[in-house]
């Protein structure tokens, strides 16, 4: 069973669109889709119709998306929300209407999707991860609002058992969810940061960002290790913007889609070369085994037995 697993990454989620295009062009099709945050949005959209045409519809939707669709208002509104203790820098009503317009027509619940799809969210009070889609009756729109509720940008989203925030808080790249539901081969579309030059003076924001980055890195490294222990074939495709792009910048969509496509094509080319090398190496080993004379091994301490029958 093949799973496509998609990480969070804000506006850089367009990288995954290019990656999906490359995977479908190479004849790869998922049996399940798993995602966190923006990866959950991409996963749910594709689970409704897992076809190359759907990838292009997703690309078109990304090109139409503007910052105000996700983060509405002006800086003065942000200041007002902070001063009045609103709990987030932006309201989520605009984003809810956006998702309702583009997702609700295709699926109300996860049972309406053509492929199994799992989206993660984090319980704000307990820190526990919840896998939405585990129950077919889970509502797709609620799942997408919960998995993308990234503090402090958006407020927590209320589900039946509490308030939830972005799934990336506990599983930025939810490979383990795919393993839990039976995946034997995983294509992990992992959005990573572009390298940044070292800074001379470390600000509070820089230190906090680096600390969170280290924690997130440890999370996905643990997931990769568990894949190896479970003998699951993992394709860890790291998708990186060619230049630093803010999570809230939706003006670089075409560049990101192309970068995701190019990087995935390059990965698949390397993957196809690997079996060719392996066969050649195995052939050489077989030739060597046929020509080399191995020393005779004398077994000591064993009594010869006559086969019965």
Short mmCIF file of C-alpha atoms in Angstrom, two decimals:
data_model
loop_
_atom_site.label_atom_id
_atom_site.label_comp_id
_atom_site.label_asym_id
_atom_site.label_seq_id
_atom_site.Cartn_x
_atom_site.Cartn_y
_atom_site.Cartn_z
CA UNK A 1 0.00 0.00 0.00
CA UNK A 2 1.43 3.33 -1.11
CA UNK A 3 0.91 6.46 0.99
CA UNK A 4 1.64 10.05 0.07
CA UNK A 5 2.47 11.93 3.29
CA UNK A 6 2.61 15.73 3.22
CA UNK A 7 4.11 18.03 5.83
CA UNK A 8 3.08 21.49 6.91
CA UNK A 9 4.71 24.59 5.50
CA UNK A 10 2.24 27.44 5.03
CA UNK A 11 2.31 29.13 1.64
CA UNK A 12 5.21 26.90 0.67
CA UNK A 13 2.69 24.07 0.38
CA UNK A 14 2.70 24.93 -3.33
CA UNK A 15 5.95 22.93 -3.48
CA UNK A 16 3.87 19.81 -2.84
CA UNK A 17 1.68 20.59 -5.83
CA UNK A 18 4.70 20.42 -8.10
CA UNK A 19 5.81 17.23 -6.38
CA UNK A 20 2.39 15.64 -6.89
CA UNK A 21 2.51 16.56 -10.57
CA UNK A 22 5.86 14.79 -10.92
CA UNK A 23 4.70 11.70 -9.04
CA UNK A 24 1.56 11.33 -11.15
CA UNK A 25 3.52 11.92 -14.37
CA UNK A 26 5.76 9.01 -13.39
CA UNK A 27 2.77 6.73 -12.93
CA UNK A 28 2.83 6.72 -9.13
CA UNK A 29 -0.58 6.57 -7.47
CA UNK A 30 -1.37 6.63 -3.75
CA UNK A 31 -3.63 4.23 -1.90
CA UNK A 32 -3.93 6.70 0.96
CA UNK A 33 -3.08 10.33 1.66
CA UNK A 34 -1.89 11.75 4.97
CA UNK A 35 -1.20 15.37 5.81
CA UNK A 36 -0.60 17.97 8.45
CA UNK A 37 -1.53 21.65 8.20
CA UNK A 38 -1.24 22.79 4.57
CA UNK A 39 -0.26 19.22 3.71
CA UNK A 40 -3.65 18.19 5.07
CA UNK A 41 -5.34 20.64 2.71
CA UNK A 42 -3.47 19.23 -0.27
CA UNK A 43 -4.14 15.66 0.85
CA UNK A 44 -7.89 16.13 1.28
CA UNK A 45 -8.21 17.93 -2.05
CA UNK A 46 -6.44 15.08 -3.87
CA UNK A 47 -8.28 12.32 -1.98
CA UNK A 48 -11.54 13.55 -3.52
CA UNK A 49 -10.23 12.69 -7.00
CA UNK A 50 -6.71 11.21 -7.18
CA UNK A 51 -5.94 11.99 -10.84
CA UNK A 52 -3.47 14.12 -12.82
CA UNK A 53 -6.33 16.47 -13.76
CA UNK A 54 -7.01 17.00 -10.08
CA UNK A 55 -3.38 18.02 -9.56
CA UNK A 56 -3.83 20.74 -12.16
CA UNK A 57 -7.03 21.90 -10.45
CA UNK A 58 -5.09 22.10 -7.21
CA UNK A 59 -2.38 24.13 -8.94
CA UNK A 60 -5.04 26.50 -10.28
CA UNK A 61 -6.53 26.91 -6.81
CA UNK A 62 -3.12 27.72 -5.38
CA UNK A 63 -2.57 30.38 -8.05
CA UNK A 64 -5.89 31.99 -7.15
CA UNK A 65 -5.15 32.08 -3.43
CA UNK A 66 -4.12 35.42 -1.96
CA UNK A 67 -2.79 36.32 1.44
CA UNK A 68 -6.09 37.99 2.37
CA UNK A 69 -7.90 34.69 1.84
CA UNK A 70 -5.95 33.25 4.75
CA UNK A 71 -4.76 36.26 6.75
CA UNK A 72 -7.26 39.11 6.24
CA UNK A 73 -6.96 42.70 7.40
CA UNK A 74 -4.24 45.30 7.82
CA UNK A 75 -1.52 45.72 10.45
CA UNK A 76 -3.77 48.02 12.42
CA UNK A 77 -6.30 45.19 12.75
CA UNK A 78 -3.56 42.90 14.03
CA UNK A 79 -2.57 45.47 16.65
CA UNK A 80 -6.21 45.86 17.67
CA UNK A 81 -6.59 42.09 18.14
CA UNK A 82 -3.46 41.94 20.30
CA UNK A 83 -4.52 44.91 22.45
CA UNK A 84 -8.02 43.55 22.97
CA UNK A 85 -6.79 40.03 23.79
CA UNK A 86 -8.41 38.19 20.88
CA UNK A 87 -6.09 35.18 21.16
CA UNK A 88 -4.81 35.27 17.58
CA UNK A 89 -3.40 37.76 15.13
CA UNK A 90 -6.05 36.97 12.50
CA UNK A 91 -9.63 35.71 12.65
CA UNK A 92 -10.39 32.40 10.95
CA UNK A 93 -13.85 33.24 9.57
CA UNK A 94 -12.48 34.36 6.20
CA UNK A 95 -10.42 31.20 5.83
CA UNK A 96 -13.42 29.08 6.82
CA UNK A 97 -15.47 30.64 4.02
CA UNK A 98 -12.60 30.08 1.60
CA UNK A 99 -12.39 26.36 2.43
CA UNK A 100 -16.15 25.99 2.40
CA UNK A 101 -16.21 27.42 -1.11
CA UNK A 102 -13.46 25.19 -2.49
CA UNK A 103 -13.66 21.97 -0.44
CA UNK A 104 -17.25 21.49 0.75
CA UNK A 105 -18.65 20.90 -2.78
CA UNK A 106 -16.49 17.77 -3.08
CA UNK A 107 -16.82 16.16 0.34
CA UNK A 108 -18.71 16.76 3.57
CA UNK A 109 -17.23 13.83 5.47
CA UNK A 110 -14.19 11.64 4.94
CA UNK A 111 -16.53 8.89 3.75
CA UNK A 112 -17.20 11.01 0.67
CA UNK A 113 -13.54 10.92 -0.41
CA UNK A 114 -12.40 8.37 -2.97
CA UNK A 115 -9.22 7.47 -1.07
CA UNK A 116 -8.55 7.02 2.63
CA UNK A 117 -7.29 10.33 3.96
CA UNK A 118 -5.96 11.19 7.41
CA UNK A 119 -5.33 14.68 8.77
CA UNK A 120 -3.68 15.43 12.10
CA UNK A 121 -4.47 18.07 14.70
CA UNK A 122 -3.17 18.77 18.21
CA UNK A 123 -5.35 19.02 21.32
CA UNK A 124 -4.49 22.36 22.89
CA UNK A 125 -5.04 21.16 26.47
CA UNK A 126 -3.48 17.68 26.40
CA UNK A 127 -0.99 18.00 23.55
CA UNK A 128 -2.30 14.71 22.14
CA UNK A 129 -2.46 14.15 18.41
CA UNK A 130 -5.87 13.41 16.91
CA UNK A 131 -6.15 11.68 13.55
CA UNK A 132 -9.15 13.09 11.72
CA UNK A 133 -10.48 10.77 9.07
CA UNK A 134 -10.03 7.76 11.31
CA UNK A 135 -13.82 7.86 11.58
CA UNK A 136 -15.58 8.07 8.21
CA UNK A 137 -18.11 10.46 9.76
CA UNK A 138 -15.44 13.05 10.61
CA UNK A 139 -16.19 16.27 8.77
CA UNK A 140 -13.56 17.31 6.24
CA UNK A 141 -14.01 21.05 6.74
CA UNK A 142 -13.63 20.78 10.52
CA UNK A 143 -10.50 18.68 10.08
CA UNK A 144 -8.91 21.22 7.75
CA UNK A 145 -9.73 24.13 10.05
CA UNK A 146 -8.22 22.28 13.02
CA UNK A 147 -5.04 21.13 11.30
CA UNK A 148 -4.27 24.65 10.03
CA UNK A 149 -5.01 26.53 13.28
CA UNK A 150 -1.43 27.70 13.76
CA UNK A 151 -0.89 29.86 16.85
CA UNK A 152 -0.59 32.80 17.09
CA UNK A 153 -1.78 33.43 13.52
CA UNK A 154 -5.14 31.67 13.77
CA UNK A 155 -7.19 30.84 16.87
CA UNK A 156 -7.70 27.25 18.07
CA UNK A 157 -10.56 25.43 16.38
CA UNK A 158 -13.27 23.78 18.46
CA UNK A 159 -14.02 20.11 17.82
CA UNK A 160 -16.32 17.83 19.78
CA UNK A 161 -13.80 17.07 22.52
CA UNK A 162 -11.90 20.33 22.87
CA UNK A 163 -9.86 23.03 21.18
CA UNK A 164 -7.35 22.03 18.52
CA UNK A 165 -4.36 23.67 16.89
CA UNK A 166 -2.06 22.91 13.97
CA UNK A 167 -1.10 19.24 13.68
CA UNK A 168 2.50 20.23 13.04
CA UNK A 169 2.86 20.93 16.76
CA UNK A 170 3.31 17.19 17.36
CA UNK A 171 3.85 15.71 13.88
CA UNK A 172 5.00 18.03 11.13
CA UNK A 173 5.58 15.04 8.84
CA UNK A 174 3.04 12.42 10.01
CA UNK A 175 4.71 9.31 8.62
CA UNK A 176 3.67 7.28 11.66
CA UNK A 177 0.00 7.78 10.82
CA UNK A 178 0.59 6.19 7.42
CA UNK A 179 2.34 3.24 9.10
CA UNK A 180 -0.53 2.89 11.56
CA UNK A 181 -3.00 2.47 8.71
CA UNK A 182 -0.99 -0.10 6.80
CA UNK A 183 1.31 1.76 4.40
CA UNK A 184 4.20 -0.36 3.12
CA UNK A 185 5.69 2.33 0.89
CA UNK A 186 5.72 6.03 1.74
CA UNK A 187 6.41 9.07 -0.41
CA UNK A 188 7.02 11.81 2.14
CA UNK A 189 6.73 15.31 0.67
CA UNK A 190 8.64 17.24 3.29
CA UNK A 191 8.85 21.03 3.04
CA UNK A 192 12.13 22.26 4.48
CA UNK A 193 13.58 25.74 4.89
CA UNK A 194 15.99 27.22 2.42
CA UNK A 195 19.47 27.63 3.96
CA UNK A 196 20.03 31.00 5.57
CA UNK A 197 23.37 32.71 6.21
CA UNK A 198 24.57 32.78 9.83
CA UNK A 199 23.49 35.79 11.79
CA UNK A 200 25.79 37.89 13.91
CA UNK A 201 23.33 38.85 16.60
CA UNK A 202 20.79 36.26 17.66
CA UNK A 203 17.43 37.86 18.36
CA UNK A 204 14.68 36.34 20.48
CA UNK A 205 12.70 35.38 17.36
CA UNK A 206 15.77 33.81 15.77
CA UNK A 207 16.56 31.75 18.88
CA UNK A 208 12.93 30.64 19.20
CA UNK A 209 12.76 29.68 15.54
CA UNK A 210 15.96 27.66 15.74
CA UNK A 211 14.78 25.85 18.87
CA UNK A 212 11.45 24.92 17.30
CA UNK A 213 13.26 23.85 14.14
CA UNK A 214 15.49 21.50 16.15
CA UNK A 215 12.46 19.96 17.86
CA UNK A 216 10.65 19.45 14.55
CA UNK A 217 13.75 17.92 13.00
CA UNK A 218 13.98 15.41 15.84
CA UNK A 219 10.33 14.47 15.32
CA UNK A 220 10.71 13.55 11.66
CA UNK A 221 14.05 11.84 12.24
CA UNK A 222 12.31 9.57 14.76
CA UNK A 223 9.61 8.83 12.17
CA UNK A 224 12.22 7.95 9.57
CA UNK A 225 13.88 5.59 12.04
CA UNK A 226 10.59 3.85 12.74
CA UNK A 227 10.09 3.36 9.01
CA UNK A 228 13.39 1.52 8.85
CA UNK A 229 12.46 -0.64 11.84
CA UNK A 230 9.11 -1.49 10.24
CA UNK A 231 10.79 -2.36 6.93
CA UNK A 232 8.66 0.19 5.16
CA UNK A 233 10.11 1.63 1.98
CA UNK A 234 10.44 5.35 2.55
CA UNK A 235 11.02 7.97 -0.14
CA UNK A 236 11.94 11.09 1.79
CA UNK A 237 11.57 13.91 -0.76
CA UNK A 238 12.76 17.18 0.73
CA UNK A 239 11.17 20.17 -0.97
CA UNK A 240 12.97 23.47 -0.60
CA UNK A 241 12.16 26.91 -1.99
CA UNK A 242 14.99 28.31 -4.09
CA UNK A 243 14.99 31.41 -1.91
CA UNK A 244 13.62 32.21 1.52
CA UNK A 245 9.82 32.49 1.35
CA UNK A 246 7.66 33.51 4.27
CA UNK A 247 4.90 31.11 5.33
CA UNK A 248 2.41 33.93 4.67
CA UNK A 249 3.71 34.98 1.23
CA UNK A 250 1.38 33.77 -1.53
CA UNK A 251 3.02 35.75 -4.35
CA UNK A 252 5.56 33.06 -5.32
CA UNK A 253 3.21 30.19 -6.12
CA UNK A 254 4.36 29.48 -9.68
CA UNK A 255 8.02 29.47 -8.63
CA UNK A 256 7.27 27.09 -5.77
CA UNK A 257 5.25 24.68 -7.91
CA UNK A 258 8.07 24.53 -10.45
CA UNK A 259 10.70 24.04 -7.74
CA UNK A 260 8.70 21.19 -6.19
CA UNK A 261 8.32 19.57 -9.59
CA UNK A 262 12.00 19.85 -10.49
CA UNK A 263 13.20 18.53 -7.14
CA UNK A 264 10.85 15.55 -7.25
CA UNK A 265 11.79 14.69 -10.83
CA UNK A 266 15.45 14.76 -9.76
CA UNK A 267 14.69 12.46 -6.82
CA UNK A 268 12.77 10.00 -9.02
CA UNK A 269 15.62 9.93 -11.53
CA UNK A 270 18.04 8.95 -8.77
CA UNK A 271 15.58 6.33 -7.53
CA UNK A 272 15.37 4.76 -11.00
CA UNK A 273 19.14 4.65 -11.32
CA UNK A 274 19.57 2.79 -8.03
CA UNK A 275 18.01 -0.56 -9.16
CA UNK A 276 20.17 -0.53 -12.33
CA UNK A 277 23.32 -0.23 -10.24
CA UNK A 278 22.11 -2.92 -7.86
CA UNK A 279 21.53 -5.42 -10.67
CA UNK A 280 24.97 -4.70 -12.13
CA UNK A 281 26.60 -5.12 -8.73
CA UNK A 282 24.67 -8.35 -8.12
CA UNK A 283 25.77 -9.67 -11.50
CA UNK A 284 29.40 -9.02 -10.66
CA UNK A 285 28.97 -10.78 -7.33
CA UNK A 286 27.46 -13.83 -9.04
CA UNK A 287 30.35 -13.95 -11.52
CA UNK A 288 32.86 -13.78 -8.69
CA UNK A 289 31.10 -16.55 -6.78
CA UNK A 290 31.21 -18.82 -9.86
CA UNK A 291 34.95 -18.30 -10.39
CA UNK A 292 36.31 -18.23 -6.85
CA UNK A 293 37.24 -21.51 -5.17
CA UNK A 294 35.97 -21.53 -1.64
CA UNK A 295 37.91 -23.51 0.99
CA UNK A 296 36.45 -26.81 2.08
CA UNK A 297 34.76 -26.60 5.44
CA UNK A 298 35.02 -29.63 7.69
CA UNK A 299 32.24 -30.00 10.20
CA UNK A 300 33.52 -31.30 13.52
CA UNK A 301 31.42 -32.82 16.26
CA UNK A 302 28.38 -33.68 14.13
CA UNK A 303 27.27 -37.27 13.65
CA UNK A 304 26.30 -38.20 10.12
CA UNK A 305 22.70 -39.21 9.83
CA UNK A 306 21.14 -41.34 7.14
CA UNK A 307 18.07 -39.75 5.60
CA UNK A 308 14.93 -41.69 6.38
CA UNK A 309 12.46 -42.88 3.83
#
